[in-house]
Short mmCIF file of C-alpha atoms and ligand atoms in Angstrom, two decimals:
data_model
loop_
_atom_site.label_atom_id
_atom_site.label_comp_id
_atom_site.label_asym_id
_atom_site.label_seq_id
_atom_site.Cartn_x
_atom_site.Cartn_y
_atom_site.Cartn_z
CA MET S 1 47.77 30.46 -38.82
CA ALA S 2 44.68 28.62 -39.86
CA SER S 3 42.72 31.93 -40.16
CA SER S 4 43.13 33.31 -43.62
CA ASN S 5 41.34 35.46 -45.99
CA PHE S 6 41.43 32.60 -48.51
CA ILE S 7 38.26 30.72 -48.54
CA ASP S 8 37.74 27.67 -50.98
CA TYR S 9 34.67 26.26 -49.55
CA VAL S 10 31.23 27.44 -49.07
CA LYS S 11 27.87 26.24 -48.30
CA ILE S 12 24.86 28.35 -49.35
CA CYS S 13 21.08 28.00 -49.54
CA CYS S 14 19.75 29.01 -53.02
CA ARG S 15 16.22 30.06 -53.30
CA SER S 16 15.01 31.05 -56.77
CA GLY S 17 12.00 33.26 -57.25
CA HIS S 18 8.57 32.11 -57.92
CA GLY S 19 6.77 32.71 -61.41
CA GLY S 20 4.25 35.45 -61.33
CA PRO S 21 0.87 34.37 -61.70
CA GLY S 22 -0.99 35.04 -65.14
CA SER S 23 -3.68 37.72 -65.22
CA SER S 24 -7.48 36.65 -65.78
CA HIS S 25 -8.45 40.20 -66.62
CA LEU S 26 -11.48 40.66 -68.85
CA HIS S 27 -11.20 43.94 -71.03
CA ARG S 28 -13.73 46.81 -70.34
CA ASP S 29 -13.70 50.18 -71.57
CA LYS S 30 -16.55 52.94 -72.14
CA LYS S 31 -18.01 51.44 -75.39
CA ASN S 32 -17.59 48.03 -74.30
CA ALA S 33 -18.56 46.55 -71.12
CA LYS S 34 -17.73 42.91 -72.02
CA GLY S 35 -14.42 43.02 -73.85
CA GLY S 36 -12.51 39.71 -74.34
CA PRO S 37 -9.91 38.22 -72.01
CA ASP S 38 -6.84 40.60 -72.02
CA GLY S 39 -4.96 39.05 -69.05
CA GLY S 40 -1.01 39.06 -69.54
CA ASP S 41 1.41 36.48 -68.55
CA GLY S 42 3.37 36.38 -65.09
CA GLY S 43 7.04 37.15 -65.06
CA ARG S 44 9.55 34.55 -64.42
CA GLY S 45 10.92 34.15 -61.09
CA GLY S 46 14.62 35.29 -60.52
CA HIS S 47 17.39 32.78 -61.29
CA ILE S 48 20.43 32.29 -59.05
CA ILE S 49 23.26 32.54 -61.55
CA LEU S 50 27.11 31.79 -61.23
CA LYS S 51 29.23 33.88 -63.04
CA GLY S 52 33.08 33.54 -63.66
CA ASN S 53 35.31 36.53 -62.63
CA LYS S 54 38.88 36.30 -63.43
CA GLN S 55 39.60 39.01 -60.84
CA LEU S 56 38.60 36.83 -58.01
CA TRP S 57 40.74 34.37 -56.27
CA THR S 58 38.65 33.30 -53.44
CA LEU S 59 35.03 32.47 -52.17
CA LEU S 60 35.59 34.82 -49.06
CA HIS S 61 32.98 37.34 -50.37
CA LEU S 62 30.38 34.51 -50.04
CA GLN S 63 31.28 33.07 -46.76
CA TYR S 64 28.81 35.01 -44.86
CA GLN S 65 26.11 34.98 -47.22
CA LYS S 66 24.22 31.84 -46.09
CA HIS S 67 20.98 32.29 -47.96
CA VAL S 68 20.67 33.79 -51.51
CA ILE S 69 17.18 34.61 -52.49
CA ALA S 70 15.88 35.70 -55.86
CA LYS S 71 12.80 37.78 -56.20
CA PRO S 72 9.40 36.43 -57.55
CA GLY S 73 8.15 37.40 -61.05
CA GLU S 74 5.28 39.97 -61.05
CA SER S 75 1.83 39.14 -62.06
CA GLY S 76 0.56 39.63 -65.56
CA GLY S 77 -1.63 42.71 -66.00
CA ALA S 78 -4.38 43.83 -68.11
CA SER S 79 -3.96 44.86 -71.64
CA HIS S 80 -1.88 41.77 -72.31
CA SER S 81 0.87 43.36 -70.23
CA THR S 82 3.59 40.84 -69.03
CA GLY S 83 4.50 40.94 -65.54
CA ALA S 84 8.48 41.80 -65.07
CA ASP S 85 10.75 38.94 -64.45
CA GLY S 86 12.01 38.54 -60.93
CA ASP S 87 15.65 40.06 -60.49
CA ASP S 88 18.15 37.49 -60.85
CA VAL S 89 20.89 37.14 -58.25
CA VAL S 90 24.32 36.78 -59.79
CA LEU S 91 27.11 35.30 -57.60
CA GLU S 92 30.39 35.99 -59.05
CA VAL S 93 33.05 33.44 -58.41
CA PRO S 94 36.75 32.75 -59.29
CA ILE S 95 37.62 30.69 -62.37
CA GLY S 96 37.89 26.97 -61.10
CA THR S 97 34.67 27.11 -58.97
CA ILE S 98 32.68 23.80 -59.00
CA ALA S 99 29.05 24.08 -57.59
CA ARG S 100 27.68 20.59 -56.17
CA HIS S 101 24.07 19.74 -54.85
CA ALA S 102 24.75 19.36 -51.04
CA GLU S 103 22.45 16.52 -50.59
CA THR S 104 23.40 14.41 -53.42
CA GLY S 105 26.84 15.58 -54.23
CA GLU S 106 25.94 15.80 -58.12
CA LYS S 107 27.94 18.45 -59.85
CA MET S 108 25.67 21.28 -60.95
CA ALA S 109 28.13 23.63 -62.61
CA GLU S 110 31.69 24.25 -63.24
CA ILE S 111 33.23 27.78 -64.10
CA VAL S 112 36.15 27.67 -66.43
CA GLU S 113 36.05 30.97 -68.08
CA ASP S 114 35.84 34.68 -67.22
CA GLY S 115 32.34 35.97 -67.84
CA GLN S 116 30.83 32.44 -68.14
CA ILE S 117 27.45 32.24 -66.87
CA GLU S 118 25.60 29.48 -65.55
CA ILE S 119 22.06 29.04 -64.15
CA LEU S 120 22.56 27.46 -60.75
CA THR S 121 18.90 27.42 -59.36
CA PRO S 122 16.28 28.38 -62.05
CA GLY S 123 13.35 30.74 -61.37
CA GLY S 124 9.88 29.46 -61.67
CA ARG S 125 8.16 29.99 -65.14
CA GLY S 126 5.53 32.70 -65.10
CA GLY S 127 1.95 31.60 -65.47
CA LEU S 128 0.03 32.14 -68.70
CA GLY S 129 -2.48 34.91 -68.79
CA ASN S 130 -6.28 34.06 -69.59
CA ALA S 131 -5.74 35.57 -73.09
CA HIS S 132 -4.17 32.26 -74.03
CA PHE S 133 -7.04 30.13 -72.90
CA LYS S 134 -9.61 31.98 -75.39
CA SER S 135 -11.29 29.26 -77.59
CA SER S 136 -14.38 28.92 -79.71
CA THR S 137 -16.27 27.44 -77.24
CA ASN S 138 -14.93 29.66 -74.26
CA GLN S 139 -14.69 33.31 -75.42
CA THR S 140 -14.22 34.83 -71.94
CA PRO S 141 -12.03 32.32 -69.86
CA ARG S 142 -11.63 33.45 -66.21
CA TYR S 143 -8.93 30.87 -66.00
CA SER S 144 -5.21 32.02 -65.96
CA GLN S 145 -2.13 29.77 -64.86
CA PRO S 146 -0.49 30.41 -61.65
CA GLY S 147 3.13 30.84 -61.62
CA GLU S 148 5.55 27.96 -61.20
CA PRO S 149 7.16 27.91 -57.87
CA GLY S 150 10.79 28.65 -57.40
CA GLN S 151 13.28 25.99 -55.94
CA GLU S 152 15.15 26.06 -52.67
CA GLU S 153 18.39 23.89 -52.33
CA TRP S 154 21.69 23.88 -50.41
CA VAL S 155 24.68 24.13 -52.70
CA ILE S 156 28.49 23.61 -52.15
CA LEU S 157 30.75 25.87 -53.98
CA GLU S 158 34.34 24.55 -54.11
CA LEU S 159 37.29 26.20 -55.53
CA LYS S 160 40.27 24.50 -57.22
CA LEU S 161 42.75 26.94 -58.90
CA LEU S 162 43.29 26.38 -62.55
CA ALA S 163 47.12 26.56 -63.49
CA ASP S 164 49.40 25.09 -65.77
CA VAL S 165 52.18 24.75 -63.45
CA GLY S 166 52.04 24.00 -59.76
CA LEU S 167 55.14 24.77 -57.49
CA VAL S 168 55.87 21.98 -54.97
CA GLY S 169 58.59 22.39 -52.46
CA PHE S 170 59.44 22.66 -48.81
CA PRO S 171 58.90 26.09 -46.95
CA ASN S 172 61.58 28.62 -47.74
CA ALA S 173 62.43 26.85 -51.01
CA GLY S 174 62.00 30.09 -52.94
CA LYS S 175 58.64 29.17 -54.78
CA SER S 176 57.09 32.60 -54.12
CA THR S 177 60.27 34.47 -55.09
CA LEU S 178 60.23 32.46 -58.49
CA LEU S 179 56.64 33.56 -58.98
CA SER S 180 57.51 37.23 -58.28
CA VAL S 181 60.46 37.01 -60.68
CA VAL S 182 58.69 35.45 -63.72
CA SER S 183 55.20 37.03 -63.24
CA ALA S 184 53.65 40.25 -62.08
CA ALA S 185 52.46 38.52 -59.02
CA LYS S 186 53.47 39.98 -55.73
CA PRO S 187 53.32 37.20 -53.20
CA LYS S 188 54.93 37.76 -49.71
CA ILE S 189 58.49 36.50 -49.47
CA ALA S 190 60.44 35.98 -46.31
CA ASN S 191 63.30 34.11 -44.88
CA TYR S 192 61.18 31.88 -42.68
CA PRO S 193 58.91 28.75 -43.47
CA PHE S 194 55.26 29.16 -44.14
CA THR S 195 55.49 32.65 -45.41
CA THR S 196 52.77 31.65 -48.06
CA LEU S 197 49.52 30.84 -46.29
CA VAL S 198 47.39 30.95 -49.30
CA PRO S 199 47.92 30.01 -53.08
CA ASN S 200 49.12 32.74 -55.32
CA LEU S 201 48.49 32.59 -59.11
CA GLY S 202 50.67 34.44 -61.62
CA VAL S 203 50.48 34.71 -65.29
CA VAL S 204 53.90 33.96 -66.79
CA PRO S 205 54.65 35.84 -70.04
CA TYR S 206 56.41 33.74 -72.52
CA ARG S 207 58.11 34.36 -75.86
CA ASP S 208 56.05 36.12 -78.50
CA TYR S 209 52.93 36.82 -76.42
CA LYS S 210 52.31 33.50 -75.14
CA SER S 211 51.74 32.87 -71.63
CA PHE S 212 51.17 29.99 -68.96
CA VAL S 213 49.82 30.19 -65.51
CA MET S 214 51.83 29.26 -62.35
CA ALA S 215 50.49 28.50 -58.85
CA ASP S 216 52.62 29.11 -55.89
CA ILE S 217 51.08 27.02 -52.83
CA PRO S 218 52.07 26.96 -49.23
CA GLY S 219 55.17 24.79 -48.47
CA ILE S 220 54.93 21.09 -47.85
CA ILE S 221 56.62 19.25 -44.99
CA GLU S 222 57.07 15.69 -44.09
CA GLY S 223 53.87 14.49 -42.42
CA ALA S 224 51.82 17.18 -44.31
CA SER S 225 49.57 14.33 -45.19
CA GLU S 226 48.90 13.98 -41.48
CA GLY S 227 48.22 17.47 -40.88
CA LYS S 228 51.78 18.71 -40.12
CA GLY S 229 52.44 22.30 -40.91
CA LEU S 230 49.69 23.67 -42.92
CA GLY S 231 48.57 20.37 -43.83
CA ILE S 232 47.56 19.01 -47.10
CA ARG S 233 44.54 21.23 -47.62
CA PHE S 234 46.25 23.19 -50.25
CA LEU S 235 47.43 20.05 -52.20
CA LYS S 236 44.03 19.86 -53.78
CA HIS S 237 45.09 23.03 -55.66
CA ILE S 238 47.60 21.41 -57.83
CA GLU S 239 45.26 18.54 -58.72
CA ARG S 240 44.36 20.60 -61.65
CA ASN S 241 47.61 21.76 -62.75
CA SER S 242 48.97 19.91 -65.82
CA ILE S 243 52.49 19.92 -64.59
CA LEU S 244 54.41 20.14 -61.18
CA LEU S 245 57.49 22.12 -60.82
CA PHE S 246 59.35 20.74 -57.75
CA MET S 247 61.59 23.21 -56.01
CA ILE S 248 64.53 22.32 -53.91
CA SER S 249 67.04 24.91 -52.56
CA VAL S 250 70.95 24.16 -52.70
CA GLU S 251 70.69 24.55 -49.00
CA SER S 252 69.03 21.19 -48.86
CA PRO S 253 71.25 18.37 -46.91
CA ASP S 254 69.90 15.79 -49.20
CA ILE S 255 68.21 16.82 -52.60
CA ALA S 256 67.28 13.16 -53.46
CA GLU S 257 65.70 12.57 -50.05
CA GLU S 258 63.73 16.01 -50.08
CA TYR S 259 62.34 14.97 -53.42
CA ARG S 260 61.39 11.54 -51.99
CA VAL S 261 59.64 13.10 -49.11
CA LEU S 262 57.58 15.56 -51.34
CA LEU S 263 56.57 12.70 -53.56
CA ASN S 264 55.44 10.69 -50.72
CA GLU S 265 53.29 13.37 -49.27
CA LEU S 266 51.77 13.97 -52.71
CA GLU S 267 51.13 10.26 -53.17
CA THR S 268 49.43 10.04 -49.79
CA PHE S 269 47.11 12.86 -50.65
CA ASN S 270 46.33 11.75 -53.97
CA PRO S 271 48.23 9.11 -56.06
CA GLU S 272 46.86 10.58 -59.06
CA LEU S 273 49.02 13.55 -58.70
CA LEU S 274 52.04 11.23 -59.40
CA ASP S 275 50.54 10.89 -63.03
CA LYS S 276 51.63 14.39 -63.79
CA GLN S 277 54.66 15.55 -65.64
CA ARG S 278 57.42 16.61 -63.07
CA LEU S 279 60.14 18.92 -63.46
CA LEU S 280 62.79 19.92 -60.70
CA ALA S 281 64.42 23.15 -60.21
CA ILE S 282 67.34 23.47 -57.69
CA THR S 283 67.25 27.11 -56.47
CA LYS S 284 69.33 29.66 -54.99
CA THR S 285 72.43 28.47 -56.95
CA ASP S 286 73.88 31.93 -56.46
CA LEU S 287 74.97 30.72 -52.96
CA ILE S 288 77.14 28.06 -54.34
CA ASP S 289 80.10 27.91 -56.86
CA ASP S 290 80.28 25.94 -60.11
CA GLU S 291 82.45 23.35 -58.24
CA LEU S 292 79.79 22.45 -55.68
CA GLU S 293 77.14 22.40 -58.48
CA LYS S 294 78.92 19.97 -60.27
CA GLU S 295 79.12 17.70 -57.29
CA MET S 296 75.45 18.30 -56.61
CA ARG S 297 74.56 17.18 -60.07
CA LYS S 298 75.64 13.58 -59.15
CA THR S 299 73.09 13.37 -56.28
CA LEU S 300 70.08 14.51 -57.99
CA PRO S 301 66.87 12.28 -58.56
CA LYS S 302 67.34 10.48 -61.97
CA ASP S 303 63.77 10.43 -63.28
CA LEU S 304 63.05 14.06 -64.07
CA PRO S 305 64.36 16.92 -66.09
CA THR S 306 66.35 19.35 -63.68
CA VAL S 307 67.43 22.96 -64.09
CA PHE S 308 69.83 24.79 -61.63
CA ILE S 309 68.31 28.51 -61.17
CA SER S 310 68.62 31.55 -59.09
CA SER S 311 65.80 33.95 -58.83
CA ILE S 312 68.07 36.53 -57.37
CA THR S 313 70.64 36.53 -60.30
CA GLN S 314 68.07 35.29 -62.88
CA LYS S 315 70.45 32.40 -63.78
CA ASN S 316 68.60 29.93 -66.09
CA ILE S 317 65.19 31.31 -65.41
CA VAL S 318 64.77 31.72 -69.12
CA GLN S 319 65.84 28.02 -69.71
CA LEU S 320 63.34 27.02 -66.98
CA LYS S 321 60.43 28.80 -68.91
CA ASP S 322 61.52 27.11 -72.03
CA LEU S 323 61.46 23.69 -70.30
CA ILE S 324 57.95 24.36 -68.81
CA TRP S 325 56.76 25.71 -71.91
CA GLN S 326 58.07 22.43 -73.92
CA THR S 327 56.61 20.18 -71.36
CA LEU S 328 53.20 21.82 -71.36
CA ASN S 329 53.00 21.58 -75.15
CA ALA S 330 54.48 18.22 -75.36
CA GLU S 331 51.31 16.62 -73.73
N1 GTP K 1 70.08 33.62 -52.37
C1 GTP K 1 68.96 33.42 -52.78
N2 GTP K 1 68.01 33.58 -52.07
C2 GTP K 1 66.64 33.14 -52.34
C3 GTP K 1 66.35 32.84 -53.87
N3 GTP K 1 65.02 32.51 -53.95
C4 GTP K 1 64.44 32.98 -52.66
N4 GTP K 1 65.26 33.35 -51.85
C5 GTP K 1 65.35 33.62 -50.36
O1 GTP K 1 64.68 32.54 -49.74
C6 GTP K 1 63.77 32.96 -48.74
C7 GTP K 1 62.43 32.13 -48.97
O2 GTP K 1 61.81 32.48 -50.16
P1 GTP K 1 60.36 32.23 -50.43
O3 GTP K 1 60.17 32.57 -51.92
O4 GTP K 1 59.42 33.13 -49.43
O5 GTP K 1 59.93 30.82 -50.07
P2 GTP K 1 58.80 29.92 -50.26
O6 GTP K 1 59.21 28.65 -51.01
O7 GTP K 1 57.82 30.65 -50.98
O8 GTP K 1 58.56 29.66 -48.93
P3 GTP K 1 57.03 29.48 -48.07
O9 GTP K 1 56.14 30.49 -48.51
O10 GTP K 1 57.29 29.43 -46.68
O11 GTP K 1 56.62 27.89 -48.64
C8 GTP K 1 63.51 34.39 -48.84
O12 GTP K 1 64.48 34.99 -47.94
C9 GTP K 1 64.08 34.62 -50.35
O13 GTP K 1 64.69 35.94 -50.38
C10 GTP K 1 67.74 32.79 -54.58
O14 GTP K 1 67.40 32.56 -56.04
N5 GTP K 1 68.83 33.05 -54.11
MG1 MG K 2 56.01 31.22 -50.47
#
């Protein structure tokens, strides 16, 4: 179960290109055996660049790319011609990717938008050609600059999903089903625990062309923080969500207890998760009648807004979206 095509951590060695050397060419032609210096500048070495791509959800495509090497800049030439810059290497990454220096842990870049470009490892500058060094005392400098060397560094890329609402619940609570009902996402849904092995994101359209993003993550069980079930690896994906929607099925023998277990696992993972706004959806209410629902209302945890929903009959789905929207905008 551990193997998956969802990769949220890669370590790669980035080597940017050296700058091309400047030229120390001296002009010569039929009429003029001793023309002046006309050496052009060297080209810049290729950068290693990160670029946000909203179509990507994982770092899987970078998993086997251990070394990323950009080309050097070309040398400057005669007649003031500048050498071509080395080709940049562009690494396309999902939104929410953070780049850190592997040795120092220092944050180098963070991708938060589609199309955003960040130079991760800059290429070396090209050297200046000899034409720049002509002066009144030295009419024919034979000196030109070498290019600046490129850099080599190990970089860690880590992905944290950016979503407004994170779904938190036991396996089989109906998280993926809700996502499939309110968004165009097509997560796998099945009547067994741990159907969802990797996070899914969906854009939820809301009244008047507004929208918010919902993240469906694998189910959490008691002991997840000690590695039970799928463990808590995926909990980091709700660290950046602004609100948490807890989901508990009407089939639960004890809703308040299930809520307590979920909170406890979150707290063990990262106490700051408890600072987030919380909402509760009681799911699969089509399985019970109004009578039972009334009884159940008495047993709910007291400290958070609660909606009884059914993804199958769509009961209170609009109300749930309203509540999410209001909570998001109240912050
Ligand atoms: N009756 C009823 N069944 C539902 C409803 N929502 C989900 N289910 C069923 O509950 C089962 C689990 O649904 P999922 O959406 O896969 O649950 P999940 O929370 O994503 O589960 P994991 O991915 O394992 O954590 C499936 O058989 C769904 O068809 C609902 O509103 N009513
Ligand atoms: Mg699921």
